[in-house]
Coordinates of C-alpha atoms and ligand atoms in Angstrom, one line a residue:
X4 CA 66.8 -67.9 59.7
X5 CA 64.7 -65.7 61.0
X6 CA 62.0 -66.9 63.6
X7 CA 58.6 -68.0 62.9
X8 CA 56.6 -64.3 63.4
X9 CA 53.8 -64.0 65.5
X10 CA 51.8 -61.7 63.3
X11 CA 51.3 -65.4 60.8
X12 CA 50.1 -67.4 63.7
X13 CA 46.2 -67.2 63.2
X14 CA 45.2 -65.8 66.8
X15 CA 42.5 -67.2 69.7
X16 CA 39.4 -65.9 68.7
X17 CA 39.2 -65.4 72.7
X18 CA 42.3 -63.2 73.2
X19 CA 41.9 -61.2 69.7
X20 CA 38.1 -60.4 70.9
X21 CA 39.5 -59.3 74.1
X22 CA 42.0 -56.7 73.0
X23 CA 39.5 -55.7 70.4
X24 CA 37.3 -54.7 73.0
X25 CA 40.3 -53.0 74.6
X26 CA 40.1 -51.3 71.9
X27 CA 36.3 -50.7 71.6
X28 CA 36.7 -49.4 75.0
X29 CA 39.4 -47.1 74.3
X30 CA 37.3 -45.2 71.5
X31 CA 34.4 -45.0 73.5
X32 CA 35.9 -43.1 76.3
X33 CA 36.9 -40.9 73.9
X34 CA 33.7 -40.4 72.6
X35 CA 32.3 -39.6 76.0
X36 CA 34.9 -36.7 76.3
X37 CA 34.7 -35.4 73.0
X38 CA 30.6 -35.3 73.2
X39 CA 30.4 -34.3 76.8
X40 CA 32.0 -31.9 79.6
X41 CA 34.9 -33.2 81.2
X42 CA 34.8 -31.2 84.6
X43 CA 37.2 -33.4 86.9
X44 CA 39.1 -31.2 88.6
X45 CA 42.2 -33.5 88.5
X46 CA 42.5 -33.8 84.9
X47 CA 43.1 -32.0 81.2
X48 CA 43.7 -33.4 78.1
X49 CA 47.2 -32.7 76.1
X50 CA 48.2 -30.7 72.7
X51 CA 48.5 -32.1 69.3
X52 CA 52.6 -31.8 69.9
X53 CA 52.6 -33.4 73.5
X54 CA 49.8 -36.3 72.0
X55 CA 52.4 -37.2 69.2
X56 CA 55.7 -37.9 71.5
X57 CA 53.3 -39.7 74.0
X58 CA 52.5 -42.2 71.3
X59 CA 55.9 -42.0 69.9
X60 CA 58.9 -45.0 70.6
X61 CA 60.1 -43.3 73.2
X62 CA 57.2 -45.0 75.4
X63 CA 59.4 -48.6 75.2
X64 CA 62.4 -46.7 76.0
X65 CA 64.9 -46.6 79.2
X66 CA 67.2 -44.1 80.6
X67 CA 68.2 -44.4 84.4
X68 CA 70.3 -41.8 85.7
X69 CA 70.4 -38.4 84.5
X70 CA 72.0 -36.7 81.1
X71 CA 74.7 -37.3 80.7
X72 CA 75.1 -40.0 83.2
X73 CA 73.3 -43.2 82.2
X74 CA 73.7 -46.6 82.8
X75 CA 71.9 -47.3 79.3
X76 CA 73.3 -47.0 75.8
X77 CA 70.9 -44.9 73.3
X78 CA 70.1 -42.2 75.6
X79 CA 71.8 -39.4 73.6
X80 CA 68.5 -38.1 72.1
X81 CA 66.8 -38.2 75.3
X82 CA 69.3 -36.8 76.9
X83 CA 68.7 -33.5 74.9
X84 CA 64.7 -33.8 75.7
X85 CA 65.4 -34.2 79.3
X86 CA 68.1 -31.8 79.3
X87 CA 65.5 -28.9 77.7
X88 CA 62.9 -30.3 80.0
X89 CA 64.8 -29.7 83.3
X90 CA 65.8 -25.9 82.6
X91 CA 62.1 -25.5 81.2
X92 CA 60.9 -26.2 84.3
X93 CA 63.3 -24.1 86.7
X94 CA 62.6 -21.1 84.3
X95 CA 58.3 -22.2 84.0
X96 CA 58.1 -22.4 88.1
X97 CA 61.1 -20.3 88.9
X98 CA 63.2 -22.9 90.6
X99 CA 66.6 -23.4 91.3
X100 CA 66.3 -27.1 91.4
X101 CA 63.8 -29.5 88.9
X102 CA 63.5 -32.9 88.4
X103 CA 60.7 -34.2 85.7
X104 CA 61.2 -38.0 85.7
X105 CA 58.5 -38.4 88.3
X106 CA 55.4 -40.7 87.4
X107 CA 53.0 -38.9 89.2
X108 CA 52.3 -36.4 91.9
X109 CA 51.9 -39.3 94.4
X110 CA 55.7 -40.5 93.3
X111 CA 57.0 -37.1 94.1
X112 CA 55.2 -36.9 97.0
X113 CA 56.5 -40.4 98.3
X114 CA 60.4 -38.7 97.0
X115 CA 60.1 -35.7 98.5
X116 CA 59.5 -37.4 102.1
X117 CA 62.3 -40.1 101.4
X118 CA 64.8 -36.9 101.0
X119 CA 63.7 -35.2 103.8
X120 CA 62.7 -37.2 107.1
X121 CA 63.4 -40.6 108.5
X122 CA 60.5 -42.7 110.0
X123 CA 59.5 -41.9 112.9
X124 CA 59.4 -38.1 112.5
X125 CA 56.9 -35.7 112.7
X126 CA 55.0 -33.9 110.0
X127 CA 52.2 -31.9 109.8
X128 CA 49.5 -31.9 107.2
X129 CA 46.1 -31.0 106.2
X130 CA 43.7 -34.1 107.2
X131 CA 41.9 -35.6 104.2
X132 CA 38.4 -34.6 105.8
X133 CA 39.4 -31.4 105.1
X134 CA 40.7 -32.0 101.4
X135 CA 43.9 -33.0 102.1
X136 CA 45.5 -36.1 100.0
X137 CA 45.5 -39.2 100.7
X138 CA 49.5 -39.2 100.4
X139 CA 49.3 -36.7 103.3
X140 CA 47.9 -39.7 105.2
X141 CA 49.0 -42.4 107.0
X142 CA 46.9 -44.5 104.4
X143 CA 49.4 -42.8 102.0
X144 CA 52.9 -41.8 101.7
X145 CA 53.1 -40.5 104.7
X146 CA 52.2 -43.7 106.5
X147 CA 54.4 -45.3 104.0
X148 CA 57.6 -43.6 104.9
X149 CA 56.4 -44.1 109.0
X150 CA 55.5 -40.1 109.6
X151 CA 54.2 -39.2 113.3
X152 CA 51.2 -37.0 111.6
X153 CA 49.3 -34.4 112.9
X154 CA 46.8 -32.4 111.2
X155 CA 46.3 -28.7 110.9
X156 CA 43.2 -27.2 112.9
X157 CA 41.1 -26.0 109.9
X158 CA 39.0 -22.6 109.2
X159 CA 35.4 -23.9 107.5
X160 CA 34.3 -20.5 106.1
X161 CA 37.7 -19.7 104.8
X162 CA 38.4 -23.0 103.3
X163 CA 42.0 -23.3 104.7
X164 CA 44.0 -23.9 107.7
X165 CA 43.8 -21.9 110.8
X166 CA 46.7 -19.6 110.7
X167 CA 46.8 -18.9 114.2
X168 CA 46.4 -22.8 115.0
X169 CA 48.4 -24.3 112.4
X170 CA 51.5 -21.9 113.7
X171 CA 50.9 -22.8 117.1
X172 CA 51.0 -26.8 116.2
X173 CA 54.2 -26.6 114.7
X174 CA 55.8 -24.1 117.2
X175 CA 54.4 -27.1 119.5
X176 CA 55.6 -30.2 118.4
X177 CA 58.5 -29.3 116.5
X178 CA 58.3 -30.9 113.2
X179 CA 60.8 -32.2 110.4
X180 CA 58.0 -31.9 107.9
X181 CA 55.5 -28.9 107.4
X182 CA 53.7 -30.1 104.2
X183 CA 50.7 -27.7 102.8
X184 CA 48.6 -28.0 99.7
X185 CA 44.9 -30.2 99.1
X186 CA 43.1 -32.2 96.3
X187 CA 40.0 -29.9 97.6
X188 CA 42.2 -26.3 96.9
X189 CA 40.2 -23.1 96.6
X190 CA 42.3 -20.6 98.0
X191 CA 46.0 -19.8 98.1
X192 CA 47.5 -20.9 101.5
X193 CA 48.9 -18.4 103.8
X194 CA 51.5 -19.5 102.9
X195 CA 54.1 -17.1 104.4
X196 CA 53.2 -17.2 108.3
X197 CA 53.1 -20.6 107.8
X198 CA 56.9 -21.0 106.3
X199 CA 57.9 -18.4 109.6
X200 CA 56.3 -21.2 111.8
X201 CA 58.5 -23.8 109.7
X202 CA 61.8 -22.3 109.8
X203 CA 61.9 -20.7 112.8
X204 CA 61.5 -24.8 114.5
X205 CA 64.1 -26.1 111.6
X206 CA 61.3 -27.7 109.1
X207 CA 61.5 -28.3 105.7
X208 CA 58.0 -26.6 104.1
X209 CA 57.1 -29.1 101.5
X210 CA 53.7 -27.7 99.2
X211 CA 52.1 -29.9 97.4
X212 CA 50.9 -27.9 94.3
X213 CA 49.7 -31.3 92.3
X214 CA 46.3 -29.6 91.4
X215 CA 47.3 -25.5 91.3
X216 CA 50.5 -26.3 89.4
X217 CA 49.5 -24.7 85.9
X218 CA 47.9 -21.6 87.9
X219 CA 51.1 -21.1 90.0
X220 CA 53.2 -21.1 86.7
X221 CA 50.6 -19.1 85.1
X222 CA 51.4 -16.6 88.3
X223 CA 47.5 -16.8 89.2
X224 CA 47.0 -18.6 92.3
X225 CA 49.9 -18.2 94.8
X226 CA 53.7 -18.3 94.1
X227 CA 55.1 -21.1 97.0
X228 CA 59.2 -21.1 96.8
X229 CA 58.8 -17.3 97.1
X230 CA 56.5 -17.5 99.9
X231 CA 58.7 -19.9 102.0
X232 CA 58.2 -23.9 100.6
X233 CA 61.4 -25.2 100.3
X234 CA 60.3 -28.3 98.1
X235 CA 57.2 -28.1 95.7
X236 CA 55.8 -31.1 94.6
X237 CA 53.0 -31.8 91.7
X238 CA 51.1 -33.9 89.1
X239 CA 51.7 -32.4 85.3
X240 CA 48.5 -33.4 84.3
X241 CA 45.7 -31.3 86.3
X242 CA 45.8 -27.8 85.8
X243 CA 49.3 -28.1 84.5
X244 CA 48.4 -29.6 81.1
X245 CA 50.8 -32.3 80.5
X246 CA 50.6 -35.8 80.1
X247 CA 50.3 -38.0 83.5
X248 CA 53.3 -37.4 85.6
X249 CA 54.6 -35.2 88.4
X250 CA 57.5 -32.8 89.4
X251 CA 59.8 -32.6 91.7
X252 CA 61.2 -28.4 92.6
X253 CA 62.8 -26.8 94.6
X254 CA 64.0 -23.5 95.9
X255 CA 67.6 -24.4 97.8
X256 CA 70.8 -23.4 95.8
X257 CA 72.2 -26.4 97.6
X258 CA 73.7 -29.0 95.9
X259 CA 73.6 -31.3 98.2
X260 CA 69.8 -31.1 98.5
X261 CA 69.5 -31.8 94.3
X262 CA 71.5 -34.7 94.5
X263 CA 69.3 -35.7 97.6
X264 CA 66.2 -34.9 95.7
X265 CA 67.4 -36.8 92.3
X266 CA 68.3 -39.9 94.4
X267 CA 64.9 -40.1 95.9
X268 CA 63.5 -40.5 92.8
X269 CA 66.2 -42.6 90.8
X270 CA 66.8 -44.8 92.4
X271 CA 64.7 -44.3 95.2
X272 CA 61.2 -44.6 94.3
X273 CA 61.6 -44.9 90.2
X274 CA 63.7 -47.0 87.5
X275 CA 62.3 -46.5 84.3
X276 CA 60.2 -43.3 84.8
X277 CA 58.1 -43.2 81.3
X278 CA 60.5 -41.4 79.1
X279 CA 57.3 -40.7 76.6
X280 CA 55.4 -39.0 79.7
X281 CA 58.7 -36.4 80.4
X282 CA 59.0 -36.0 76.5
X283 CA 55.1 -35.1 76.9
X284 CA 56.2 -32.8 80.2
X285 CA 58.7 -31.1 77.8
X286 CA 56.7 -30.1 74.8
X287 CA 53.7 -28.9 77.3
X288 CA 56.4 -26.8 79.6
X289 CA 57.4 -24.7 76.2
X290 CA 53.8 -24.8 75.5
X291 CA 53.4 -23.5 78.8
X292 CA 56.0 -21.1 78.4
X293 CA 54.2 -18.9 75.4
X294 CA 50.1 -19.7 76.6
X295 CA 50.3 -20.7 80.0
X296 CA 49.8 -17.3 82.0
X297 CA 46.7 -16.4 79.5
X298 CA 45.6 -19.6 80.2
X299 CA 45.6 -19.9 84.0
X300 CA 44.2 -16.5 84.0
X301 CA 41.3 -17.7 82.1
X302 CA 40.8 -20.8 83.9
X303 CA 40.1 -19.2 87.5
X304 CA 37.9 -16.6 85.5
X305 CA 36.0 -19.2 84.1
X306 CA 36.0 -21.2 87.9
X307 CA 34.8 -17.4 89.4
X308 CA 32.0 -17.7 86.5
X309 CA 30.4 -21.1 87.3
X310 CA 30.0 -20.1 90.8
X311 CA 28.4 -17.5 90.0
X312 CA 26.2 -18.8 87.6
X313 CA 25.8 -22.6 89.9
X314 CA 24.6 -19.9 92.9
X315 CA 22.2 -17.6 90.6
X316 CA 20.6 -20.8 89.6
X317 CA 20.0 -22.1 92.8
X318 CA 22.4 -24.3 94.3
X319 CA 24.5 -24.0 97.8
X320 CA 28.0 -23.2 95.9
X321 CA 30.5 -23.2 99.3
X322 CA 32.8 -20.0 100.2
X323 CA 30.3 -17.9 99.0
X324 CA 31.6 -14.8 101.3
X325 CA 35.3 -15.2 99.2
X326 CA 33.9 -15.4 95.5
X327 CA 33.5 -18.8 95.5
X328 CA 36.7 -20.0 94.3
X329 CA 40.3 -18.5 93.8
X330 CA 41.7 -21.7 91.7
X331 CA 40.2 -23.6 88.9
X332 CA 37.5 -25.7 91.4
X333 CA 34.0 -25.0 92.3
X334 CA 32.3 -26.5 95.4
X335 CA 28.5 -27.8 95.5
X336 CA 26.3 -28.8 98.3
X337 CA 23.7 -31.2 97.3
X338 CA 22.0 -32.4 100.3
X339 CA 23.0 -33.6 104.2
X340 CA 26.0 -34.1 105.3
X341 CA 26.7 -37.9 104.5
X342 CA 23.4 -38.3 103.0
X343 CA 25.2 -39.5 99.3
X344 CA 23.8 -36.6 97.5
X345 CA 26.8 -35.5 96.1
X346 CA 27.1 -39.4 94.6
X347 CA 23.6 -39.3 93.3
X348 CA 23.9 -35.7 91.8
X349 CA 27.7 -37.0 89.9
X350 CA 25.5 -39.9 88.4
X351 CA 22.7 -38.1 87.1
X352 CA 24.9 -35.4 86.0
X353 CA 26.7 -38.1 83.9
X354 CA 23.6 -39.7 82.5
X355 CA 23.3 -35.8 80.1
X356 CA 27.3 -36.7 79.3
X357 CA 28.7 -34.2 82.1
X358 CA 31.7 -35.8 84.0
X359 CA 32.2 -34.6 87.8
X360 CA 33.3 -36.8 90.8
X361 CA 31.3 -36.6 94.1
X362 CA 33.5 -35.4 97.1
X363 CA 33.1 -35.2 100.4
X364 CA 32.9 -31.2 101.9
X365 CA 33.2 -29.7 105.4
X366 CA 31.1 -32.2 108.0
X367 CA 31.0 -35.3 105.9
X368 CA 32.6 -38.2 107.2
X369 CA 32.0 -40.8 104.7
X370 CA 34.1 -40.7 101.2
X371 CA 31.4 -42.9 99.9
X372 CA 28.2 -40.9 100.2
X373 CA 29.3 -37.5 100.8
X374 CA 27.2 -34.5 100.2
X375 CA 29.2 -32.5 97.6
X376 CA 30.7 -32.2 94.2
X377 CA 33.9 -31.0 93.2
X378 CA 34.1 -29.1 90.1
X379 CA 37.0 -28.3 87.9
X380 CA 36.8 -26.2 84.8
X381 CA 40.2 -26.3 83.7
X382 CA 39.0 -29.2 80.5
X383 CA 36.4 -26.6 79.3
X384 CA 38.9 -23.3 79.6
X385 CA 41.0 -25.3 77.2
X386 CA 38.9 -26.1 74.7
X387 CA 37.9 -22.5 74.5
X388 CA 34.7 -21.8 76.4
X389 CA 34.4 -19.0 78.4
X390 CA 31.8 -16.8 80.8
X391 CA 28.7 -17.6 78.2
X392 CA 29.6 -21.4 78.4
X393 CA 30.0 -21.2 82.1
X394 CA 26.4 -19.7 82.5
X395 CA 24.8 -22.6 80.0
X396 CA 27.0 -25.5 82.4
X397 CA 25.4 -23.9 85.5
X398 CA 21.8 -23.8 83.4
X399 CA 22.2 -27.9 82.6
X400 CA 23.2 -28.3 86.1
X401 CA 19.8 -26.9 87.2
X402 CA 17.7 -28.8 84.5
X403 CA 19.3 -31.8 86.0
X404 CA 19.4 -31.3 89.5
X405 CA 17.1 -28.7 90.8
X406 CA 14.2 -29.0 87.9
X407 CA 14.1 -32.8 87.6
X408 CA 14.7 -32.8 83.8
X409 CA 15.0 -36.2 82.5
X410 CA 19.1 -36.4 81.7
X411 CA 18.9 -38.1 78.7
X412 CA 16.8 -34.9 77.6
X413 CA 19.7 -32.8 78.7
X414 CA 22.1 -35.1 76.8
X415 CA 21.3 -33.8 73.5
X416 CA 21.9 -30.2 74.9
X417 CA 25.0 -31.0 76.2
X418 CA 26.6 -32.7 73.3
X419 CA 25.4 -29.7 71.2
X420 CA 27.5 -27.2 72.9
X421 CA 30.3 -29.4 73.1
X422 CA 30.2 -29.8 69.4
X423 CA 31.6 -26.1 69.0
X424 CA 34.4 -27.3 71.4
X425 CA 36.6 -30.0 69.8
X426 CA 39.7 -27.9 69.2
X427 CA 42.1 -27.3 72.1
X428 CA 43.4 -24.0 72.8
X429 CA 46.7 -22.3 74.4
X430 CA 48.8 -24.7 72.4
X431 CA 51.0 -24.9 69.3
X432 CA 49.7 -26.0 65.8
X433 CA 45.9 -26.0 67.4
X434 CA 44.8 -26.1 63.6
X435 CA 45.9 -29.8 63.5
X436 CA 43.4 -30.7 66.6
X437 CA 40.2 -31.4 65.2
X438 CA 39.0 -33.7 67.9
X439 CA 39.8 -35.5 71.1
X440 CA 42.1 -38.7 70.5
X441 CA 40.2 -41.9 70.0
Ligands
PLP518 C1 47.1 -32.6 96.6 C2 47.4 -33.8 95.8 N1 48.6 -34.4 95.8 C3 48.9 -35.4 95.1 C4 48.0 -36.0 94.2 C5 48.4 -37.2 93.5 O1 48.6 -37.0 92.2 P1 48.8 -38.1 91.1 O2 47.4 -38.6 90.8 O3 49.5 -37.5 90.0 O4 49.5 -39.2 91.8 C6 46.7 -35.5 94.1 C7 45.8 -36.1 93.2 O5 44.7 -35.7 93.0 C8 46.4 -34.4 94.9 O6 45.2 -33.8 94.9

């Protein structure tokens, strides 16, 4: 007999309210995307295709090991997805080693150091008051996995790490670990004196690419395992538009080094790793594959545009001497250093439906009430806008901000652009996307 089904048992009024609002919730957020400007630097919304096999069965699903070698039944399918996925990626970021089950750019991160140091060894990294992540930290992964850190000195009006001194530090203290790459990431790193620093001591040049991922596969912003990082790690869901996730790539030939690499992650830091999410990964790499370089180029145009526009209106737009920006972010000062401007100006900016997050820039000290804003423009290069709508952003900005306009004014504004921007771009079947998911 079959068992009494839960979908006949007349619910709690409590619990169905609850996941009603859940759902309320859900398709409000939504809302606030599809009528306003999503300008967080870390994220991007996904295609029609990569949408479907994220809400597809696949997302109850489990497949430990690798294809072909699984310690589940069923995996045959996935097995062809992940399969696809892995050589998609090699050929999308030219690597000789991938591995897509990661769950996030923090996961990889937290992999990558597993495979290649022990506690108690050095690394170097750039300090989170100078946009590094906090997975560079010893709040992070790097505390995590025990690392003796130290940071790179940094250059303020270049927006990256002192050549000179960063070289010098690891010709110093001899590290296991040279890891490069921020969350604040204007520029391309120097990459290449750098790596000659690295190798010459015997370290391992990990890059963390989590936020310049879809630029370097678009060839736009720097190309790091042909530069000198041995290991690249990355989130597939910031300017690489996939769904959440990371990668984990590499540019050794050595075997020995992919197994270490796919046993950091399974079973090192991952059992089940999402198998919807690297389905997602998949479609958006082939995606990737046919849009991604016209893409990526328009995405730093359009970053080189609101700087412009965010300094001819008014505001202190930083690295004004390089253009602003090489990548798909945009720096604003809004006030003293620590005074909390830059947390004020994020609010009142999302009062008129525009959606930035407050960071903190060159001097401030608290992550709380820094002075700046970090802009991304990656969301609104994929939805189609371009150098017009970059100029009309920069114009609410200064309603807002510099002119005192009352936000809710602006609102209107705001949600009347957007309205010509539902349908997302450098994807297959865009016809079928008539709106942001709900
Ligand atoms: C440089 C850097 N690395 C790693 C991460 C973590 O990525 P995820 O959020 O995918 O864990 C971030 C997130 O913003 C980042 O900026």
């Amino acid at each position: 007999m079959a068992v009494d089904v839960p979908g006949s048992w007349k619910p709690s009024q409590d619990n169905l309210t609850k996941a009603e609002a859940v759902l309320e919730a859900t398709k409000s957020s939504g809302n606030l995307y599809r009528n306003g400007l999503g300008m967080i630097a870390s994220e991007n919304i996904v295609s029609p295709m990569v949408q479907k096999v994220v809400c597809s069965d696949l997302h109850g699903r489990y497949a430990e090991g690798l294809p072909g070698k699984r310690y589940y039944q069923g995996c045959d399918d996935f097995d062809t997805i992940e399969s696809l996925g892995i050589d998609l990626a090699k050929k999308v970021f030219k690597a000789n080693f991938a591995n897509i089950q990661s769950t996030s750019g923090t996961v990889s991160n937290i992999a990558a150091l597993k495979a290649l140091a022990k506690p108690g060894d050095k690394i170097t990294a750039v300090s989170t008051a100078d946009g590094g992540h906090i997975s560079h930290a010893r709040m992070g992964a790097v505390g995590l996995r025990d690392l003796d850190l130290s940071t790179y000195p940094w250059d303020i009006d270049r927006m990256e790490p002192d050549i000179d001194g960063a070289c010098d530090l690891i010709r110093e203290i001899n590290p296991k670990v040279c890891l490069i790459g921020q969350s604040v990431f204007l520029f391309p790193t120097p990459l290449e004196e750098i790596s000659a620093a690295a190798h010459e001591v015997g370290a391992t040049v990990m890059y963390d690419g989590a936020h310049v991922l879809g630029l370097i596969a678009g060839g736009q912003f720097q190309d790091p395992l042909r530069e000198g990082a041995d290991i690249m790690t990355g989130s597939s869901h910031k300017t690489f538009p996939g769904p959440q996730g990371g990668f984990l790539l590499s540019s050794s030939e050595d075997n020995a080094i992919h197994r270490k690499l796919n046993n950091a992650i399974f079973p090192g830091v991952c059992s089940s790793y999402h198998l919807h999410h690297v389905a997602g990964k998949v479609v958006a790499l082939a995606e990737f594959e046919e849009y991604g370089e016209q893409y990526a180029r328009d995405v730093v145009a359009n970053a080189r545009h609101l700087g412009e526009s965010l300094a001819a209106e008014g505001f202190d737009v930083l690295a004004e001497g390089r253009n602003y920006t090489a990548s798909h972010q945009v720096l604003t000062r809004h006030g003293e250093i620590d005074s909390g401007a830059g947390a004020k100006a994020a609010k009142l900016l999302e009062d008129s439906g525009i959606i930035t997050n407050m960071n903190m820039l060159p001097g401030d000290t608290k992550a709380l009430s820094p002075s700046g804003l970090r802009l991304g423009v990656q969301e609104l290069t994929r939805v189609g806008m371009g150098k017009n709508e970059m100029a009309e952003v920069a114009r609410f900005f200064a309603r807002i901000l510099l002119h005192g306009e009352n936000p809710l004014n602006v609102k209107k504004d705001v949600s009347q652009l957007k309205s010509n921007f539902h349908i997302i771009r450098y994807c297959f079947n865009e016809e079928e996307q008539s709106g942001y998911i709900l």
